[in-house]
Short mmCIF file of C-alpha atoms and ligand atoms in Angstrom, two decimals:
data_model
loop_
_atom_site.label_atom_id
_atom_site.label_comp_id
_atom_site.label_asym_id
_atom_site.label_seq_id
_atom_site.Cartn_x
_atom_site.Cartn_y
_atom_site.Cartn_z
CA MET A 1 97.78 5.04 127.58
CA LYS A 2 98.64 3.26 124.34
CA VAL A 3 96.24 0.79 122.85
CA PHE A 4 97.72 -2.50 121.70
CA MET A 5 94.84 -3.73 119.51
CA SER A 6 91.77 -2.02 118.25
CA GLU A 7 89.43 -4.91 119.26
CA ALA A 8 90.41 -4.46 122.86
CA VAL A 9 87.60 -5.38 125.24
CA SER A 10 89.37 -3.89 128.14
CA THR A 11 87.90 -3.46 131.63
CA GLY A 12 89.95 -0.20 131.81
CA LYS A 13 92.18 -1.86 134.46
CA PRO A 14 95.34 -3.31 132.75
CA LEU A 15 96.04 -5.72 135.62
CA ILE A 16 92.58 -7.17 135.58
CA ASP A 17 92.71 -7.39 131.75
CA VAL A 18 95.84 -9.53 131.87
CA LEU A 19 94.46 -11.73 134.63
CA THR A 20 91.22 -12.35 132.74
CA GLY A 21 92.52 -12.79 129.24
CA LYS A 22 91.47 -9.41 127.90
CA VAL A 23 93.69 -7.00 125.97
CA PRO A 24 95.16 -4.36 128.28
CA SER A 25 95.75 -0.73 127.29
CA ARG A 26 99.32 -1.16 128.50
CA ARG A 27 101.54 -3.69 130.26
CA PRO A 28 100.45 -3.55 133.98
CA LEU A 29 103.20 -2.83 136.48
CA TRP A 30 103.42 -2.97 140.31
CA LEU A 31 106.12 -4.06 142.71
CA MET A 32 106.00 -6.55 145.57
CA ARG A 33 106.82 -4.60 148.78
CA GLN A 34 106.30 -1.35 146.89
CA ALA A 35 105.39 0.19 150.24
CA GLY A 36 108.18 -0.05 152.79
CA ARG A 37 111.42 1.09 154.31
CA TYR A 38 113.13 2.23 151.12
CA LEU A 39 110.70 5.20 151.13
CA PRO A 40 111.48 7.98 153.62
CA GLU A 41 107.79 8.86 153.92
CA TYR A 42 107.11 5.21 154.97
CA ARG A 43 109.80 5.45 157.66
CA ASN A 44 108.12 8.63 158.98
CA VAL A 45 104.67 6.98 159.29
CA ARG A 46 106.18 3.83 160.69
CA ALA A 47 107.93 5.91 163.45
CA LYS A 48 104.65 7.68 164.20
CA ALA A 49 102.86 4.30 164.53
CA GLY A 50 105.49 3.06 166.98
CA SER A 51 105.78 -0.48 165.51
CA PHE A 52 105.17 -2.38 162.31
CA LEU A 53 102.23 -4.29 163.81
CA LYS A 54 100.64 -1.02 165.10
CA LEU A 55 100.94 0.27 161.58
CA CYS A 56 99.15 -2.81 160.20
CA ASP A 57 96.50 -2.52 162.87
CA THR A 58 95.76 1.21 162.31
CA SER A 59 93.84 1.38 159.01
CA LYS A 60 94.28 5.11 158.55
CA LEU A 61 98.04 4.82 158.68
CA ALA A 62 98.05 1.52 156.76
CA CYS A 63 96.03 3.23 154.04
CA GLU A 64 98.46 6.11 153.99
CA VAL A 65 101.54 3.87 153.50
CA THR A 66 99.62 1.71 150.93
CA MET A 67 99.06 4.92 148.89
CA GLN A 68 102.54 6.39 149.25
CA PRO A 69 104.13 4.53 146.31
CA LEU A 70 101.17 5.42 144.11
CA ARG A 71 101.71 9.09 144.74
CA ARG A 72 105.30 8.82 143.66
CA TYR A 73 104.98 6.42 140.75
CA ASP A 74 102.68 5.55 137.92
CA LEU A 75 101.59 2.10 139.14
CA ASP A 76 98.70 -0.06 138.06
CA ALA A 77 98.05 -1.57 141.44
CA ALA A 78 98.06 -0.96 145.23
CA ILE A 79 98.72 -3.89 147.56
CA VAL A 80 97.04 -3.60 150.93
CA PHE A 81 99.63 -2.87 153.60
CA ALA A 82 99.56 -5.84 155.97
CA ASP A 83 101.60 -9.02 156.55
CA ILE A 84 101.21 -12.73 155.90
CA LEU A 85 101.89 -13.43 159.58
CA LEU A 86 98.74 -11.67 160.75
CA VAL A 87 96.96 -15.02 160.08
CA ALA A 88 99.36 -16.77 162.57
CA ARG A 89 98.55 -14.17 165.12
CA ALA A 90 94.75 -14.54 164.43
CA LEU A 91 95.25 -18.33 165.17
CA GLY A 92 96.72 -17.50 168.55
CA SER A 93 100.47 -17.20 167.94
CA ASP A 94 102.11 -14.38 169.83
CA LEU A 95 103.58 -12.23 167.10
CA ALA A 96 106.11 -9.36 167.37
CA PHE A 97 108.47 -7.72 164.89
CA LYS A 98 111.82 -6.69 166.32
CA ASP A 99 113.68 -3.98 164.43
CA ASN A 100 116.11 -5.48 161.97
CA GLU A 101 115.38 -9.03 163.21
CA GLY A 102 112.14 -9.75 161.50
CA PRO A 103 109.20 -11.65 163.02
CA ILE A 104 109.18 -13.50 166.32
CA LEU A 105 106.33 -15.97 167.00
CA SER A 106 105.58 -18.42 169.73
CA PRO A 107 106.87 -21.60 168.01
CA VAL A 108 104.62 -24.55 167.19
CA ARG A 109 106.75 -27.74 167.25
CA SER A 110 104.77 -30.27 169.32
CA PRO A 111 101.19 -31.52 169.73
CA ALA A 112 100.92 -29.53 172.98
CA GLU A 113 101.99 -26.28 171.30
CA PHE A 114 99.62 -26.94 168.44
CA CYS A 115 96.74 -27.55 170.90
CA ARG A 116 97.24 -24.06 172.27
CA LEU A 117 96.23 -22.51 168.95
CA LYS A 118 92.68 -21.41 168.20
CA GLY A 119 90.51 -23.90 166.25
CA ARG A 120 89.50 -21.09 163.89
CA MET A 121 91.03 -17.83 162.88
CA ASP A 122 89.82 -14.81 164.90
CA LEU A 123 88.69 -12.59 162.00
CA GLY A 124 88.31 -9.69 164.44
CA SER A 125 92.09 -9.47 164.82
CA VAL A 126 92.45 -8.69 161.10
CA GLY A 127 89.52 -6.31 161.01
CA ALA A 128 91.89 -3.42 160.40
CA VAL A 129 93.07 -5.01 157.19
CA PHE A 130 89.52 -5.12 155.90
CA ASP A 131 89.09 -1.45 156.90
CA THR A 132 92.31 -0.50 155.20
CA ILE A 133 91.08 -2.08 152.01
CA SER A 134 87.81 -0.10 152.17
CA LEU A 135 89.76 3.12 152.71
CA VAL A 136 92.27 2.49 149.90
CA LYS A 137 89.60 1.47 147.53
CA GLN A 138 88.12 5.01 147.67
CA LYS A 139 91.39 6.63 146.72
CA LEU A 140 92.38 4.66 143.58
CA GLU A 141 92.18 5.93 140.11
CA ASP A 142 89.90 4.07 137.62
CA HIS A 143 92.72 2.13 136.03
CA GLN A 144 94.23 1.02 139.36
CA VAL A 145 93.55 -2.27 141.06
CA LEU A 146 93.63 -3.16 144.76
CA ILE A 147 95.39 -6.43 145.52
CA GLY A 148 94.68 -8.36 148.72
CA PHE A 149 96.96 -11.20 149.83
CA CYS A 150 97.81 -14.00 152.19
CA GLY A 151 100.66 -16.37 152.76
CA ALA A 152 100.32 -19.89 151.44
CA PRO A 153 99.84 -22.54 154.12
CA TRP A 154 103.31 -23.99 153.82
CA THR A 155 105.14 -20.59 154.13
CA VAL A 156 102.99 -19.49 157.08
CA ALA A 157 103.40 -22.88 158.77
CA SER A 158 107.14 -22.65 158.20
CA TYR A 159 107.34 -19.37 160.16
CA MET A 160 105.04 -20.74 162.86
CA ILE A 161 107.29 -23.77 163.37
CA GLU A 162 110.51 -21.82 163.37
CA GLY A 163 109.20 -18.91 165.43
CA ILE A 164 111.73 -16.58 163.78
CA ALA A 165 112.99 -15.71 160.28
CA ALA A 166 115.39 -18.70 160.38
CA HIS A 167 118.28 -19.00 157.98
CA GLU A 168 117.67 -22.34 156.27
CA ARG A 169 114.45 -23.33 158.01
CA VAL A 170 115.75 -26.85 158.69
CA ARG A 171 113.37 -27.36 161.62
CA ALA A 172 110.31 -26.60 159.56
CA ARG A 173 111.52 -28.63 156.61
CA LYS A 174 112.12 -31.67 158.88
CA VAL A 175 108.60 -31.36 160.25
CA ALA A 176 107.27 -31.36 156.69
CA LEU A 177 109.21 -34.54 155.83
CA GLN A 178 108.20 -36.36 159.06
CA LYS A 179 104.63 -35.15 158.79
CA PRO A 180 103.37 -35.55 162.37
CA PRO A 181 99.54 -35.48 162.56
CA TRP A 182 99.51 -31.99 164.10
CA PHE A 183 101.37 -30.63 161.06
CA THR A 184 98.62 -31.91 158.72
CA GLU A 185 96.04 -30.33 161.00
CA LEU A 186 98.01 -27.06 161.03
CA MET A 187 98.06 -27.05 157.24
CA ASP A 188 94.32 -27.72 157.12
CA ARG A 189 93.64 -24.92 159.61
CA LEU A 190 95.74 -22.53 157.52
CA ILE A 191 93.84 -23.50 154.38
CA GLU A 192 90.51 -22.75 156.00
CA SER A 193 91.83 -19.50 157.55
CA SER A 194 93.27 -18.29 154.24
CA ILE A 195 89.90 -18.82 152.55
CA GLU A 196 88.11 -16.79 155.23
CA TYR A 197 90.83 -14.12 155.29
CA LEU A 198 90.86 -13.66 151.51
CA ALA A 199 87.10 -13.76 151.28
CA GLY A 200 86.93 -10.97 153.85
CA GLN A 201 89.41 -8.89 151.80
CA VAL A 202 87.41 -9.38 148.63
CA GLU A 203 84.19 -8.48 150.41
CA ALA A 204 85.97 -5.31 151.63
CA GLY A 205 86.91 -4.37 148.08
CA ALA A 206 90.10 -6.26 146.91
CA ASP A 207 89.91 -6.65 143.16
CA ALA A 208 92.41 -9.52 142.96
CA VAL A 209 94.45 -11.50 145.48
CA GLN A 210 97.98 -12.85 145.56
CA ILE A 211 99.02 -15.96 147.50
CA PHE A 212 102.68 -15.86 148.64
CA ASP A 213 104.43 -19.18 148.97
CA SER A 214 107.81 -17.67 149.53
CA TRP A 215 109.35 -20.87 150.87
CA ALA A 216 107.79 -23.35 148.45
CA GLY A 217 111.28 -24.05 147.09
CA ASP A 218 112.35 -25.38 150.49
CA LEU A 219 110.46 -28.59 149.84
CA PRO A 220 111.58 -31.61 147.86
CA GLU A 221 109.76 -31.92 144.53
CA LEU A 222 108.06 -35.06 145.77
CA LEU A 223 106.08 -32.94 148.27
CA PHE A 224 105.05 -30.05 145.99
CA ASP A 225 101.69 -31.76 145.20
CA GLU A 226 100.70 -32.29 148.78
CA LEU A 227 102.16 -29.18 150.45
CA VAL A 228 102.10 -26.51 147.73
CA PHE A 229 99.68 -27.33 144.90
CA GLU A 230 96.88 -28.96 146.81
CA PRO A 231 96.68 -26.32 149.67
CA VAL A 232 96.71 -23.45 147.11
CA ARG A 233 94.21 -25.29 144.90
CA ARG A 234 91.89 -25.67 147.89
CA ILE A 235 92.23 -21.96 148.74
CA VAL A 236 91.41 -20.91 145.18
CA GLU A 237 88.45 -23.22 145.05
CA GLY A 238 87.18 -22.30 148.50
CA LEU A 239 87.55 -18.61 147.82
CA SER A 240 85.53 -18.74 144.59
CA LYS A 241 82.79 -20.72 146.40
CA ARG A 242 82.62 -18.00 149.07
CA VAL A 243 82.79 -14.87 146.94
CA GLY A 244 82.48 -15.91 143.26
CA THR A 245 85.27 -15.61 140.69
CA VAL A 246 88.08 -13.32 141.67
CA PRO A 247 91.47 -13.25 139.92
CA VAL A 248 94.29 -14.97 141.79
CA ILE A 249 98.05 -14.60 141.37
CA GLY A 250 100.06 -17.47 142.77
CA PHE A 251 103.69 -17.05 143.84
CA ALA A 252 105.39 -20.36 144.57
CA ARG A 253 108.94 -19.06 144.81
CA GLY A 254 111.76 -21.32 143.98
CA ILE A 255 110.03 -24.37 142.40
CA GLY A 256 111.78 -24.16 139.02
CA ALA A 257 110.01 -25.91 136.08
CA ALA A 258 107.15 -26.94 138.46
CA HIS A 259 105.77 -23.40 138.05
CA LEU A 260 103.87 -24.76 135.10
CA GLN A 261 102.21 -27.56 137.15
CA PHE A 262 101.54 -25.09 139.91
CA ALA A 263 99.56 -22.92 137.41
CA THR A 264 97.48 -25.72 135.95
CA LYS A 265 96.81 -27.64 139.20
CA CYS A 266 95.91 -24.62 141.34
CA ASN A 267 93.81 -22.84 138.70
CA VAL A 268 95.43 -19.49 139.28
CA ASN A 269 95.06 -16.65 136.76
CA ALA A 270 98.76 -15.78 136.82
CA ILE A 271 101.97 -17.08 138.31
CA SER A 272 104.50 -14.81 139.81
CA VAL A 273 108.05 -15.96 139.10
CA GLU A 274 111.41 -15.30 140.74
CA GLN A 275 114.43 -13.96 138.83
CA SER A 276 116.08 -17.35 138.39
CA VAL A 277 113.32 -18.57 136.02
CA PRO A 278 114.64 -18.30 132.42
CA LEU A 279 112.71 -15.87 130.22
CA GLU A 280 113.09 -18.13 127.20
CA TRP A 281 111.32 -21.01 129.00
CA LEU A 282 108.55 -18.62 130.13
CA ARG A 283 108.08 -17.40 126.58
CA ASN A 284 108.24 -20.79 124.91
CA GLU A 285 106.50 -23.11 127.39
CA VAL A 286 104.47 -21.10 129.83
CA ILE A 287 102.92 -17.82 128.63
CA ALA A 288 100.49 -19.53 126.19
CA LYS A 289 99.00 -21.32 129.23
CA VAL A 290 99.00 -18.73 131.97
CA ALA A 291 99.79 -15.07 132.53
CA ILE A 292 103.16 -14.35 134.06
CA GLN A 293 104.18 -11.82 136.67
CA GLY A 294 107.81 -10.88 137.34
CA ASN A 295 110.76 -11.21 137.29
CA LEU A 296 113.29 -8.39 137.53
CA ASP A 297 116.04 -9.12 140.06
CA PRO A 298 115.51 -6.75 143.03
CA LEU A 299 119.27 -6.28 143.15
CA VAL A 300 119.27 -5.04 139.56
CA LEU A 301 116.79 -2.40 140.72
CA VAL A 302 119.20 -1.47 143.52
CA ALA A 303 122.02 -1.19 140.93
CA GLY A 304 119.99 0.94 138.47
CA GLY A 305 121.54 2.57 135.38
CA ASP A 306 122.33 0.80 132.15
CA LEU A 307 122.03 -2.69 133.71
CA LEU A 308 118.51 -1.86 134.84
CA ARG A 309 117.49 -0.65 131.36
CA ARG A 310 118.98 -3.71 129.64
CA ALA A 311 117.30 -6.13 132.11
CA VAL A 312 113.95 -4.34 131.60
CA GLY A 313 114.40 -4.60 127.79
CA ARG A 314 115.12 -8.33 128.01
CA ILE A 315 111.93 -8.88 130.00
CA THR A 316 109.62 -6.79 127.88
CA SER A 317 110.94 -8.11 124.60
CA SER A 318 110.62 -11.72 125.84
CA LEU A 319 107.10 -11.55 127.32
CA PRO A 320 104.17 -9.98 125.43
CA ALA A 321 102.38 -7.20 127.34
CA HIS A 322 98.96 -8.74 127.04
CA SER A 323 100.00 -11.77 129.16
CA HIS A 324 102.56 -10.17 131.45
CA ILE A 325 102.51 -8.15 134.62
CA PHE A 326 105.75 -6.38 135.16
CA ASN A 327 107.10 -6.95 138.68
CA LEU A 328 110.22 -8.02 140.52
CA GLY A 329 111.21 -11.56 141.25
CA HIS A 330 110.88 -10.80 144.98
CA GLY A 331 110.17 -7.75 147.08
CA VAL A 332 111.75 -4.30 146.75
CA ARG A 333 114.84 -4.23 148.95
CA GLN A 334 115.27 -1.69 151.77
CA GLU A 335 118.47 -0.23 150.22
CA THR A 336 116.72 0.56 146.87
CA PRO A 337 117.17 4.21 145.81
CA PRO A 338 113.60 5.53 145.25
CA GLY A 339 114.77 7.19 142.06
CA HIS A 340 115.57 3.78 140.55
CA VAL A 341 111.89 2.81 140.77
CA ALA A 342 111.01 5.80 138.63
CA GLU A 343 113.75 4.81 136.16
CA LEU A 344 112.35 1.27 136.06
CA ILE A 345 108.83 2.45 135.24
CA ALA A 346 110.13 4.86 132.54
CA ALA A 347 112.17 2.05 131.00
CA VAL A 348 109.19 -0.28 130.84
CA ARG A 349 106.97 2.31 129.26
CA GLN A 350 109.69 3.31 126.81
CA ALA A 351 110.46 -0.27 125.85
CA ASP A 352 106.82 -0.96 125.14
CA GLY A 353 106.34 2.34 123.29
CA ALA A 354 109.25 1.38 121.08
CA SER A 355 108.20 -2.18 120.40
CA ILE A 356 104.53 -1.51 119.68
CA GLY A 357 105.25 1.83 117.97
O1 CP3 B 401 103.98 -3.37 149.77
C1 CP3 B 401 103.66 -4.59 149.97
O2 CP3 B 401 104.11 -5.53 149.22
C2 CP3 B 401 102.55 -4.95 150.94
C3 CP3 B 401 103.02 -5.28 152.23
C4 CP3 B 401 103.65 -6.65 152.57
C5 CP3 B 401 104.53 -6.74 153.68
N1 CP3 B 401 104.82 -8.05 153.83
C6 CP3 B 401 104.95 -5.62 154.52
C7 CP3 B 401 106.11 -5.76 155.40
C8 CP3 B 401 103.54 -7.88 152.01
C9 CP3 B 401 102.80 -8.34 150.72
C10 CP3 B 401 104.23 -8.82 152.87
C11 CP3 B 401 104.32 -10.27 152.60
C12 CP3 B 401 105.22 -11.05 153.45
N2 CP3 B 401 105.55 -10.94 154.77
C13 CP3 B 401 105.94 -12.20 152.96
C14 CP3 B 401 105.83 -12.76 151.51
C15 CP3 B 401 106.65 -12.09 150.58
C16 CP3 B 401 108.11 -12.31 150.82
O3 CP3 B 401 108.79 -11.33 151.13
O4 CP3 B 401 108.60 -13.42 150.62
C17 CP3 B 401 106.66 -12.70 154.02
C18 CP3 B 401 107.53 -13.94 153.97
C19 CP3 B 401 106.39 -11.93 155.15
C20 CP3 B 401 106.95 -12.07 156.55
C21 CP3 B 401 107.79 -10.92 156.97
N3 CP3 B 401 107.26 -9.69 157.23
C22 CP3 B 401 109.18 -10.93 157.26
C23 CP3 B 401 110.08 -12.16 157.12
C24 CP3 B 401 109.52 -9.65 157.68
C25 CP3 B 401 110.82 -9.16 158.15
C26 CP3 B 401 111.80 -8.89 157.00
C27 CP3 B 401 111.80 -7.49 156.65
O5 CP3 B 401 111.76 -7.15 155.50
O6 CP3 B 401 111.75 -6.67 157.64
C28 CP3 B 401 108.32 -8.85 157.56
C29 CP3 B 401 108.19 -7.46 157.90
C30 CP3 B 401 107.58 -6.50 156.90
N4 CP3 B 401 106.43 -6.82 156.16
C31 CP3 B 401 107.99 -5.19 156.59
C32 CP3 B 401 107.08 -4.71 155.64
C33 CP3 B 401 107.03 -3.37 155.02
C34 CP3 B 401 109.13 -4.43 157.23
C35 CP3 B 401 108.66 -4.03 158.57
C36 CP3 B 401 109.20 -2.72 159.06
O7 CP3 B 401 108.69 -1.62 158.71
O8 CP3 B 401 110.09 -2.77 159.94
#
């Protein structure tokens, strides 16, 4: 590994260094959905498990698929193999994943349906996730970090209301605008559950956590404070009260210039940003205040070749390695050729080697 500055007080883990304001030995790199269907070895294990949920619930197999991308590629982090919707299941929603259709949940759209949920999350139902974390932790190299995660309350609520991976999520968005009392209670319950769930993951060995608010951009700006910033702020605060300081990456996808407010209001160590966020704005207005993760277009990774190398060059030359975690703007797509991931990593390392010479 190349050393950027001689006074580096590195922890030896580049991702933790960037999240805690230390100088990393190199630009950390991992990819959202780095484990998944684009890898043939994942498809094998998934077939053996029988279903996606069985895979999440069987720690030995979940550990195996978590580790698969790290065997192929030089990555700085593993992310525990699980799903944000396990919290909905732990609150009493029936959850199933149908092949090529995505999740199906018992919808929560009325006070009566809300009342059928559990008052508290059943932590036993996510016990396998904690076990997976303990297993993965033993397999990592010294410079690698284990990331735990949960969905942000709005995104999980949105799936619980829709009951499916709905196209424009109009039903959930209308509920957010009308704000019936049960919706406020559901958000509170998801905040409390997320704190418990993340605390369990940290106690099991997660070194950092990411909070995915994939549908934050569905909301009008007027509601960001109440339904995005405040819930995530409460989770970050609650988590640190439960387990002490642990680095948090927040991903409020699609909120435009409000990413900056999200960072300051929620007290996260880094913000993950989608590919539509301009690099120039990130460099000039954001990176001095908070570390940035992102934001290569997952379709550029699918395309590969010269376009991929140029896109990597633009990101690495815009964002300094000591405050940037290289990642995609959203998850790795199923049709991604695995060889392109190796090309991506080589391009990042080469770009940094060239610029820090
Ligand atoms: O490698 C990793 O990043 C860790 C695993 C991970 C999964 N889901 C595995 C998964 C993570 C971090 C998630 C987060 C997640 N899950 C999010 C937030 C990130 C995002 O994509 O916006 C969301 C919204 C979900 C909910 C979810 N899970 C949907 C909508 C779907 C169906 C769509 C799809 O890609 O199939 C899933 C299924 C899912 N989660 C798969 C994987 C690998 C595919 C399941 C399979 O093997 O069939």
